[in-house]
Coordinates of N, CA and C in Angstrom, one line a residue:
Chain D
X223 N -1.8 -7.4 16.2 CA -1.4 -6.8 14.9 C -1.7 -5.2 14.9
X224 N -0.8 -4.5 14.3 CA -1.0 -3.1 14.2 C -1.9 -2.6 13.1
X225 N -2.2 -3.6 12.2 CA -3.0 -3.3 11.0 C -4.3 -2.6 11.4
X226 N -4.8 -1.7 10.5 CA -6.1 -1.1 10.7 C -7.2 -2.0 10.3
X227 N -8.3 -1.8 10.9 CA -9.5 -2.5 10.5 C -10.5 -1.6 9.8
X228 N -11.0 -2.1 8.6 CA -11.9 -1.3 7.9 C -13.3 -1.9 7.9
X229 N -14.2 -1.0 7.8 CA -15.6 -1.4 7.9 C -16.4 -0.5 7.0
X230 N -17.3 -1.1 6.1 CA -17.4 -2.5 6.0 C -16.3 -3.1 5.1
X231 N -16.2 -4.4 5.1 CA -15.3 -5.1 4.2 C -15.6 -5.0 2.8
X232 N -17.0 -4.9 2.5 CA -17.5 -4.8 1.2 C -18.7 -4.0 1.2
X233 N -18.9 -3.2 0.1 CA -20.0 -2.3 0.0 C -20.5 -2.2 -1.4
X234 N -21.8 -2.4 -1.6 CA -22.4 -2.3 -3.0 C -23.5 -1.3 -3.0
X235 N -23.3 -0.3 -3.9 CA -24.3 0.8 -4.0 C -24.6 1.1 -5.5
X236 N -25.6 1.9 -5.7 CA -26.0 2.4 -7.0 C -25.3 3.7 -7.4
X237 N -25.1 3.9 -8.6 CA -24.5 5.2 -9.0 C -25.4 6.3 -8.5
X238 N -24.7 7.4 -8.1 CA -25.4 8.5 -7.5 C -25.5 8.5 -6.0
X239 N -25.4 7.3 -5.4 CA -25.4 7.2 -4.0 C -24.1 7.6 -3.4
X240 N -24.1 7.9 -2.1 CA -22.9 8.1 -1.3 C -22.3 6.8 -0.7
X241 N -21.0 6.8 -0.6 CA -20.4 5.6 0.0 C -19.5 6.0 1.1
X242 N -19.7 5.4 2.3 CA -18.9 5.7 3.5 C -18.2 4.5 3.9
X243 N -16.9 4.6 4.2 CA -16.1 3.5 4.7 C -15.3 4.1 5.9
X244 N -15.1 3.2 6.8 CA -14.5 3.6 8.1 C -13.2 2.8 8.4
X245 N -12.4 3.4 9.1 CA -11.1 2.7 9.4 C -10.7 3.0 10.9
X246 N -10.2 2.0 11.6 CA -9.9 2.2 13.0 C -8.6 1.4 13.3
X247 N -7.9 2.0 14.2 CA -6.6 1.3 14.7 C -6.7 1.1 16.2
X248 N -5.9 0.2 16.7 CA -5.8 -0.1 18.1 C -4.8 0.9 18.8
X249 N -3.9 1.5 18.0 CA -2.9 2.4 18.6 C -3.2 3.8 18.0
X250 N -2.5 4.8 18.6 CA -2.8 6.2 18.2 C -2.5 6.5 16.8
X251 N -3.3 7.5 16.3 CA -3.1 7.9 14.9 C -2.6 9.4 14.9
X252 N -1.6 9.6 14.1 CA -1.2 11.0 13.8 C -1.7 11.4 12.5
X253 N -0.9 11.2 11.5 CA -1.4 11.5 10.1 C -1.9 10.2 9.4
X254 N -2.9 10.4 8.6 CA -3.5 9.2 8.0 C -3.7 9.5 6.5
X255 N -3.5 8.5 5.7 CA -3.7 8.6 4.2 C -4.8 7.6 3.8
X256 N -5.4 7.9 2.7 CA -6.3 7.0 2.0 C -5.8 6.7 0.6
X257 N -5.9 5.4 0.2 CA -5.5 5.0 -1.1 C -6.7 4.2 -1.8
X258 N -6.6 4.2 -3.1 CA -7.6 3.4 -3.9 C -6.8 2.4 -4.8
X259 N -7.4 1.2 -4.9 CA -6.7 0.2 -5.7 C -7.8 -0.4 -6.7
X260 N -7.6 -0.1 -8.0 CA -8.4 -0.8 -9.0 C -7.9 -2.2 -9.2
X261 N -8.8 -3.0 -9.6 CA -8.6 -4.5 -9.7 C -7.3 -4.7 -10.5
X262 N -6.4 -5.5 -9.9 CA -5.2 -5.9 -10.6 C -4.1 -4.8 -10.8
X263 N -4.3 -3.7 -10.1 CA -3.4 -2.6 -10.2 C -2.8 -2.2 -8.9
X264 N -1.8 -1.3 -8.9 CA -1.2 -0.8 -7.6 C -2.1 0.2 -7.0
X265 N -1.7 0.6 -5.8 CA -2.5 1.6 -5.0 C -2.2 3.0 -5.5
X266 N -3.2 3.8 -5.4 CA -3.1 5.2 -5.8 C -3.4 6.1 -4.6
X267 N -2.6 7.0 -4.3 CA -2.8 7.9 -3.2 C -4.0 8.9 -3.5
X268 N -4.9 9.0 -2.5 CA -6.1 9.9 -2.7 C -5.9 11.1 -1.9
X269 N -5.6 11.0 -0.6 CA -5.7 12.2 0.3 C -4.9 11.9 1.6
X270 N -4.3 12.9 2.2 CA -3.7 12.8 3.4 C -4.3 13.8 4.4
X271 N -4.6 13.3 5.6 CA -5.2 14.2 6.6 C -4.3 14.2 7.8
X272 N -3.9 15.4 8.3 CA -3.0 15.5 9.4 C -3.7 15.5 10.7
X273 N -2.9 15.2 11.8 CA -3.5 15.1 13.1 C -4.2 16.3 13.6
X274 N -3.8 17.5 13.1 CA -4.5 18.7 13.6 C -5.7 19.1 12.7
X275 N -6.0 18.2 11.8 CA -7.2 18.4 10.9 C -8.3 17.5 11.3
X276 N -9.5 17.9 11.3 CA -10.7 17.1 11.6 C -11.4 16.6 10.4
X277 N -11.3 17.4 9.3 CA -12.0 17.1 8.1 C -11.2 17.7 6.9
X278 N -11.3 16.9 5.8 CA -10.6 17.4 4.6 C -11.4 17.0 3.4
X279 N -11.4 17.9 2.4 CA -12.2 17.6 1.2 C -11.2 17.6 0.0
X280 N -11.5 16.7 -1.0 CA -10.8 16.8 -2.3 C -11.8 16.3 -3.3
X281 N -12.4 17.2 -4.1 CA -13.4 16.8 -5.1 C -14.6 16.2 -4.4
X282 N -14.9 15.0 -4.8 CA -16.1 14.3 -4.2 C -15.7 13.5 -3.0
X283 N -14.5 13.6 -2.5 CA -14.0 12.9 -1.3 C -14.1 13.8 -0.1
X284 N -14.6 13.2 1.0 CA -14.5 13.9 2.3 C -13.9 12.9 3.3
X285 N -12.9 13.3 3.9 CA -12.2 12.5 4.9 C -12.3 13.1 6.3
X286 N -12.6 12.4 7.3 CA -12.6 12.9 8.7 C -11.6 12.1 9.5
X287 N -11.1 12.7 10.5 CA -10.1 12.0 11.4 C -10.5 12.3 12.9
X288 N -10.7 11.3 13.7 CA -10.9 11.5 15.1 C -9.8 10.8 15.8
X289 N -8.8 11.5 16.3 CA -7.6 10.9 16.9 C -8.0 10.3 18.3
X290 N -9.0 10.9 18.9 CA -9.4 10.3 20.2 C -10.0 8.9 20.1
X291 N -10.7 8.7 19.0 CA -11.3 7.4 18.7 C -10.4 6.5 17.8
X292 N -9.2 7.1 17.4 CA -8.3 6.3 16.6 C -8.9 5.8 15.3
X293 N -9.7 6.7 14.7 CA -10.5 6.3 13.6 C -10.6 7.4 12.5
X294 N -10.9 7.0 11.3 CA -11.1 7.9 10.2 C -12.2 7.4 9.3
X295 N -12.8 8.2 8.5 CA -13.8 7.8 7.6 C -13.6 8.5 6.2
X296 N -14.0 7.8 5.2 CA -13.9 8.3 3.8 C -15.3 8.3 3.2
X297 N -15.7 9.4 2.8 CA -17.0 9.5 2.2 C -16.8 9.9 0.7
X298 N -17.4 9.1 -0.2 CA -17.4 9.4 -1.6 C -18.8 9.8 -2.0
X299 N -19.0 11.0 -2.4 CA -20.3 11.5 -2.8 C -20.7 11.3 -4.2
X300 N -21.9 11.1 -4.5 CA -22.4 10.9 -5.9 C -21.5 9.9 -6.6
X301 N -21.5 8.7 -6.1 CA -20.6 7.7 -6.7 C -20.9 7.4 -8.1
X302 N -19.8 7.0 -8.8 CA -19.8 6.6 -10.2 C -19.3 5.2 -10.4
X303 N -19.7 4.6 -11.5 CA -19.2 3.2 -11.7 C -17.6 3.2 -11.7
X304 N -17.0 4.2 -12.1 CA -15.5 4.3 -12.1 C -14.9 4.3 -10.7
X305 N -15.8 4.5 -9.7 CA -15.3 4.5 -8.3 C -15.1 3.1 -7.8
X306 N -15.6 2.1 -8.5 CA -15.5 0.7 -8.1 C -14.0 0.4 -8.0
X307 N -13.7 0.0 -6.7 CA -12.3 -0.3 -6.4 C -12.2 -0.7 -4.9
X308 N -11.0 -1.0 -4.5 CA -10.8 -1.2 -3.0 C -10.1 0.0 -2.5
X309 N -10.5 0.3 -1.3 CA -10.0 1.6 -0.6 C -9.3 1.2 0.7
X310 N -8.1 1.8 0.9 CA -7.3 1.4 2.1 C -7.0 2.7 2.8
X311 N -7.0 2.6 4.1 CA -6.4 3.7 4.9 C -5.0 3.2 5.3
X312 N -4.2 4.2 5.7 CA -2.8 3.9 6.1 C -2.4 5.0 7.1
X313 N -1.9 4.6 8.2 CA -1.5 5.5 9.2 C 0.1 5.5 9.3
X314 N 0.6 6.6 9.8 CA 2.1 6.7 9.9 C 2.6 5.9 11.1
X315 N 3.6 5.1 10.8 CA 4.3 4.4 11.9 C 5.8 4.4 11.5
X316 N 6.5 3.4 11.8 CA 7.9 3.4 11.3 C 7.8 3.5 9.7
X317 N 6.9 2.8 9.2 CA 6.5 2.9 7.8 C 4.9 3.0 7.8
X318 N 4.3 3.1 6.7 CA 2.9 3.2 6.7 C 2.3 1.8 7.1
X319 N 1.2 1.9 7.9 CA 0.5 0.7 8.4 C -0.9 0.8 7.7
X320 N -1.1 -0.2 6.8 CA -2.3 -0.2 6.1 C -3.4 -0.9 6.8
X321 N -4.7 -0.5 6.5 CA -5.8 -1.2 6.9 C -6.0 -2.4 5.9
X322 N -7.1 -3.2 6.1 CA -7.3 -4.4 5.3 C -8.2 -4.1 4.1
X323 N -8.7 -2.9 4.0 CA -9.4 -2.5 2.8 C -10.9 -2.7 2.8
X324 N -11.6 -1.8 2.1 CA -13.0 -1.9 1.8 C -13.2 -2.0 0.3
X325 N -13.9 -3.1 -0.1 CA -14.2 -3.2 -1.6 C -15.5 -2.6 -1.9
X326 N -15.4 -1.6 -2.8 CA -16.6 -0.8 -3.2 C -17.0 -1.2 -4.6
X327 N -18.3 -1.5 -4.7 CA -18.8 -1.8 -6.0 C -20.0 -0.9 -6.3
X328 N -19.9 -0.1 -7.4 CA -20.9 0.9 -7.8 C -21.5 0.4 -9.1
X329 N -22.8 0.1 -9.1 CA -23.4 -0.4 -10.3 C -24.3 0.7 -10.9
X330 N -24.4 0.7 -12.2 CA -25.1 1.7 -13.0 C -26.6 1.3 -13.2
Chain U
X131 N 5.6 12.1 -15.4 CA 4.7 11.6 -14.4 C 5.5 10.6 -13.6
X132 N 5.1 10.4 -12.4 CA 5.7 9.5 -11.5 C 5.5 8.0 -11.9
X133 N 6.6 7.2 -11.9 CA 6.5 5.9 -12.4 C 7.3 4.9 -11.5
X134 N 6.6 3.9 -11.1 CA 7.2 2.8 -10.4 C 7.0 1.5 -11.3
X135 N 8.0 0.9 -11.7 CA 7.9 -0.2 -12.7 C 8.4 -1.5 -12.0
X136 N 7.5 -2.5 -12.0 CA 7.9 -3.8 -11.5 C 8.1 -4.7 -12.8
X137 N 9.1 -5.5 -12.7 CA 9.7 -6.2 -13.9 C 8.7 -7.2 -14.5
X138 N 7.9 -7.8 -13.7 CA 6.9 -8.8 -14.2 C 5.5 -8.6 -13.6
X139 N 4.5 -8.7 -14.4 CA 3.1 -8.7 -13.9 C 2.7 -10.1 -13.3
X140 N 3.2 -11.1 -14.0 CA 2.9 -12.5 -13.6 C 4.1 -13.3 -13.6
X141 N 4.3 -14.2 -12.6 CA 5.5 -15.0 -12.5 C 5.1 -16.3 -11.9
X142 N 5.6 -17.4 -12.5 CA 5.4 -18.7 -11.9 C 6.7 -19.4 -11.7
X143 N 6.9 -19.8 -10.5 CA 8.2 -20.4 -10.1 C 7.9 -21.7 -9.3
X144 N 9.0 -22.5 -9.1 CA 8.8 -23.8 -8.4 C 9.4 -23.7 -7.0
X145 N 8.8 -24.5 -6.1 CA 9.3 -24.6 -4.8 C 10.8 -24.8 -4.7
X146 N 11.5 -24.0 -3.9 CA 12.9 -24.2 -3.7 C 13.7 -23.3 -4.6
X147 N 13.1 -22.7 -5.6 CA 13.9 -21.8 -6.5 C 14.2 -20.5 -5.7
X148 N 15.2 -19.8 -6.2 CA 15.5 -18.5 -5.7 C 14.9 -17.5 -6.7
X149 N 14.1 -16.6 -6.2 CA 13.3 -15.8 -7.0 C 13.6 -14.3 -6.8
X150 N 13.8 -13.6 -7.9 CA 14.1 -12.2 -7.8 C 12.9 -11.3 -8.4
X151 N 12.5 -10.4 -7.6 CA 11.5 -9.4 -8.1 C 12.1 -8.1 -8.1
X152 N 12.0 -7.4 -9.3 CA 12.7 -6.2 -9.4 C 11.7 -5.0 -9.5
X153 N 12.2 -3.9 -9.0 CA 11.4 -2.7 -8.9 C 12.3 -1.5 -9.2
X154 N 11.8 -0.6 -10.2 CA 12.6 0.6 -10.5 C 11.7 1.8 -10.5
X155 N 12.2 2.9 -9.9 CA 11.4 4.1 -9.9 C 12.2 5.2 -10.5
X156 N 11.5 6.1 -11.2 CA 12.2 7.2 -11.9 C 12.0 8.6 -11.3
X157 N 11.7 8.6 -10.0 CA 11.3 9.8 -9.4 C 12.4 10.3 -8.4
X158 N 13.6 9.7 -8.4 CA 14.6 10.0 -7.5 C 14.2 10.0 -6.0
X159 N 13.3 9.1 -5.7 CA 12.9 8.9 -4.3 C 13.9 8.2 -3.5
X160 N 14.0 8.6 -2.3 CA 15.0 7.9 -1.4 C 14.3 6.6 -0.8
X161 N 13.0 6.7 -0.5 CA 12.4 5.6 0.2 C 11.8 4.6 -0.8
X162 N 12.0 3.3 -0.5 CA 11.4 2.3 -1.3 C 10.9 1.1 -0.4
X163 N 9.8 0.5 -0.8 CA 9.1 -0.5 0.0 C 8.7 -1.7 -0.8
X164 N 8.7 -2.8 -0.1 CA 8.1 -4.0 -0.7 C 7.0 -4.5 0.3
X165 N 5.8 -4.8 -0.3 CA 4.6 -5.3 0.4 C 4.2 -6.6 -0.3
X166 N 3.5 -7.4 0.5 CA 2.7 -8.5 -0.1 C 1.3 -8.3 0.3
X167 N 0.4 -8.6 -0.7 CA -1.0 -8.4 -0.5 C -1.8 -9.7 -0.7
X168 N -2.5 -10.1 0.3 CA -3.3 -11.4 0.3 C -4.7 -11.1 0.7
X169 N -5.6 -11.8 0.1 CA -7.1 -11.6 0.4 C -7.4 -11.6 1.9
X170 N -8.1 -10.6 2.4 CA -8.5 -10.6 3.8 C -7.4 -10.1 4.7
X171 N -6.2 -10.0 4.2 CA -5.0 -9.6 5.1 C -4.5 -8.2 4.7
X172 N -5.0 -7.6 3.6 CA -4.5 -6.3 3.2 C -3.0 -6.3 2.8
X173 N -2.4 -5.2 3.0 CA -1.0 -5.1 2.6 C -0.1 -5.2 3.9
X174 N 0.9 -6.1 3.8 CA 1.8 -6.3 4.8 C 3.2 -5.9 4.4
X175 N 4.0 -5.2 5.2 CA 5.3 -4.7 4.8 C 6.3 -5.8 5.0
X176 N 7.1 -6.0 4.0 CA 8.1 -7.0 4.0 C 9.5 -6.4 4.4
X177 N 9.9 -5.5 3.6 CA 11.2 -4.7 3.8 C 11.0 -3.3 3.3
X178 N 11.8 -2.4 3.8 CA 11.9 -1.1 3.2 C 13.3 -0.5 3.3
X179 N 13.5 0.5 2.6 CA 14.9 1.1 2.5 C 14.8 2.6 2.4
X180 N 15.6 3.3 3.2 CA 15.6 4.7 3.2 C 16.7 5.3 2.4
X181 N 17.6 4.4 2.0 CA 18.8 4.9 1.2 C 19.5 3.8 0.6
X182 N 20.4 4.1 -0.4 CA 21.1 3.1 -1.0 C 21.9 2.2 0.0
X183 N 21.9 0.9 -0.2 CA 22.6 -0.1 0.6 C 22.0 -0.1 2.1
X184 N 20.9 0.5 2.3 CA 20.3 0.5 3.6 C 19.0 -0.3 3.5
X185 N 18.7 -1.1 4.5 CA 17.4 -1.8 4.5 C 16.9 -2.0 6.0
X186 N 15.6 -2.1 6.1 CA 15.0 -2.3 7.4 C 13.9 -3.4 7.2
X187 N 13.8 -4.3 8.2 CA 12.8 -5.3 8.2 C 11.4 -4.7 8.5
X188 N 10.5 -5.2 7.8 CA 9.1 -4.8 8.0 C 8.4 -5.8 8.9
X189 N 7.2 -6.1 8.7 CA 6.4 -7.0 9.6 C 6.6 -8.4 9.3
X190 N 6.9 -8.8 8.1 CA 7.0 -10.2 7.7 C 8.2 -10.5 6.8
X191 N 9.4 -10.3 7.4 CA 10.6 -10.4 6.6 C 11.1 -11.9 6.4
X192 N 10.6 -12.8 7.1 CA 11.1 -14.2 7.1 C 10.9 -14.8 5.7
X193 N 12.0 -15.3 5.2 CA 12.0 -16.0 3.9 C 12.3 -15.0 2.8
X194 N 12.6 -13.8 3.1 CA 12.8 -12.7 2.1 C 14.1 -12.0 2.4
X195 N 14.8 -11.5 1.4 CA 15.8 -10.5 1.6 C 15.7 -9.5 0.5
X196 N 16.4 -8.4 0.6 CA 16.3 -7.3 -0.4 C 17.7 -6.8 -0.7
X197 N 17.8 -6.1 -1.8 CA 19.0 -5.5 -2.2 C 18.7 -4.1 -2.8
X198 N 19.5 -3.1 -2.4 CA 19.4 -1.8 -3.0 C 20.8 -1.2 -3.3
X199 N 21.3 -1.5 -4.5 CA 22.6 -1.1 -4.9 C 22.6 0.2 -5.5
X200 N 21.5 0.6 -6.1 CA 21.3 1.9 -6.7 C 20.0 2.5 -6.2
X201 N 20.0 3.8 -6.2 CA 18.9 4.6 -5.6 C 17.5 4.2 -6.3
X202 N 17.6 4.0 -7.6 CA 16.3 3.8 -8.3 C 15.8 2.3 -8.3
X203 N 16.6 1.4 -7.8 CA 16.2 0.0 -7.9 C 16.2 -0.7 -6.6
X204 N 15.1 -1.4 -6.3 CA 15.0 -2.1 -5.1 C 14.5 -3.6 -5.4
X205 N 15.3 -4.5 -5.1 CA 15.0 -5.9 -5.4 C 14.6 -6.7 -4.2
X206 N 13.6 -7.5 -4.4 CA 13.1 -8.5 -3.4 C 13.5 -9.9 -3.8
X207 N 14.1 -10.6 -2.9 CA 14.6 -11.9 -3.1 C 13.9 -13.0 -2.2
X208 N 13.4 -14.0 -2.9 CA 12.9 -15.1 -2.1 C 14.0 -16.2 -2.1
X209 N 14.6 -16.4 -1.0 CA 15.8 -17.2 -1.0 C 15.5 -18.6 -1.4
X210 N 14.4 -19.2 -1.0 CA 14.0 -20.6 -1.4 C 12.5 -20.6 -1.3
X211 N 12.0 -20.4 -2.5 CA 10.5 -20.1 -2.6 C 9.7 -21.3 -2.0
X212 N 8.6 -20.9 -1.4 CA 7.7 -21.9 -0.8 C 6.3 -21.5 -1.2
X213 N 5.4 -22.5 -1.2 CA 4.0 -22.3 -1.7 C 3.3 -21.2 -0.9
X214 N 3.7 -21.0 0.4 CA 3.0 -19.9 1.2 C 3.5 -18.5 0.8
X215 N 4.4 -18.5 -0.2 CA 4.8 -17.2 -0.7 C 4.1 -16.8 -2.0
X216 N 3.2 -17.6 -2.4 CA 2.3 -17.3 -3.5 C 1.5 -16.1 -3.0
X217 N 1.6 -15.0 -3.8 CA 0.9 -13.7 -3.4 C 1.1 -12.7 -4.5
X218 N 0.4 -11.5 -4.2 CA 0.7 -10.3 -5.0 C 1.7 -9.5 -4.3
X219 N 2.8 -9.1 -5.0 CA 3.8 -8.3 -4.4 C 3.8 -6.9 -5.0
X220 N 3.8 -6.0 -4.1 CA 3.7 -4.6 -4.5 C 4.9 -3.8 -4.1
X221 N 5.5 -3.0 -5.0 CA 6.6 -2.2 -4.7 C 6.1 -0.7 -4.6
X222 N 6.7 0.1 -3.8 CA 6.3 1.5 -3.6 C 7.5 2.4 -3.4
X223 N 7.4 3.6 -3.7 CA 8.5 4.6 -3.3 C 7.9 5.9 -2.8
X224 N 8.7 6.6 -2.1 CA 8.2 7.9 -1.6 C 9.5 8.8 -1.4
X225 N 9.2 10.1 -1.1 CA 10.3 11.1 -1.0 C 11.1 10.8 0.3
X226 N 12.1 11.6 0.4 CA 13.2 11.4 1.3 C 12.8 11.2 2.8
X227 N 13.8 10.6 3.5 CA 13.8 10.7 5.0 C 12.8 9.6 5.6
X228 N 12.7 9.7 6.9 CA 11.8 8.7 7.6 C 10.4 9.3 7.7
X229 N 10.2 10.3 6.9 CA 8.8 10.9 6.9 C 7.8 10.0 6.3
X230 N 7.0 9.4 7.1 CA 6.0 8.5 6.5 C 4.7 9.2 6.1
X231 N 4.8 10.5 6.2 CA 3.7 11.3 5.7 C 3.7 11.6 4.3
X232 N 4.7 11.2 3.6 CA 4.8 11.4 2.2 C 3.9 10.3 1.5
X233 N 3.2 10.7 0.5 CA 2.4 9.7 -0.3 C 3.3 8.7 -0.9
X234 N 2.9 7.4 -0.9 CA 3.7 6.4 -1.6 C 3.1 6.2 -3.0
X235 N 4.1 5.9 -3.9 CA 3.7 5.7 -5.3 C 4.0 4.2 -5.6
X236 N 3.0 3.5 -6.1 CA 3.0 2.1 -6.2 C 3.2 1.6 -7.7
X237 N 3.9 0.5 -7.8 CA 3.9 -0.2 -9.1 C 2.6 -1.0 -9.2
X238 N 2.4 -1.7 -10.4 CA 1.2 -2.4 -10.6 C 1.2 -3.8 -10.0
X239 N 2.3 -4.2 -9.4 CA 2.3 -5.5 -8.7 C 2.8 -6.6 -9.6
X240 N 3.3 -7.6 -8.9 CA 3.7 -8.9 -9.5 C 2.9 -10.0 -8.8
X241 N 2.1 -10.7 -9.6 CA 1.4 -11.8 -9.1 C 2.3 -13.1 -9.2
X242 N 2.8 -13.5 -8.1 CA 3.7 -14.6 -8.0 C 3.0 -15.9 -7.6
X243 N 3.2 -17.0 -8.4 CA 2.7 -18.3 -8.0 C 3.9 -19.2 -7.8
X244 N 3.9 -19.9 -6.7 CA 4.9 -20.9 -6.4 C 4.3 -22.3 -6.4
X245 N 4.7 -23.1 -7.4 CA 4.1 -24.4 -7.5 C 4.9 -25.5 -6.9

């Protein structure tokens, strides 16, 4: 399967803590996107990181990309209850190839 | 604001029925996609389309077909519904061309149950 693998599958933290989730593929990565999905809703695009970028920030989000390891990470700093959601990475292929997702639960 | 609308949030159908899932986008996007999402399996691409009357198979097209007669509308058809097609179906759209670097905009999904 070309699907990405995300680690951990589930993560529970307290408000204010940082959340880190990782994504890896078996095949090479060029550009990679991260999405969030709230329960029962569609996916929302968070950030795109290009192959020539190693790190990118957007608000409380920090994304890294290591093309040699075919992996990426998403760091959410100072988590809030509203960050509770599933997070998916997606790499460019013929169409986007999504990972299986990390479910983040942030409790107050 | 960008809007992708799926015709039903919840749908219950019977085995053997022909099922139509409709998706409309108001962003004049060329690309449209259909995914199914199952627990532990993530999103899997069923079909996609880069232009009107054009379609490409994704990873799991068996048992499905699609129709794109107008730019804004992309329909997913279950030819003869089976219980293993019970799933959440998500439609998405993105800007022109084969550029998969464009962000995709998703509808809220249709949760389909086949009894």
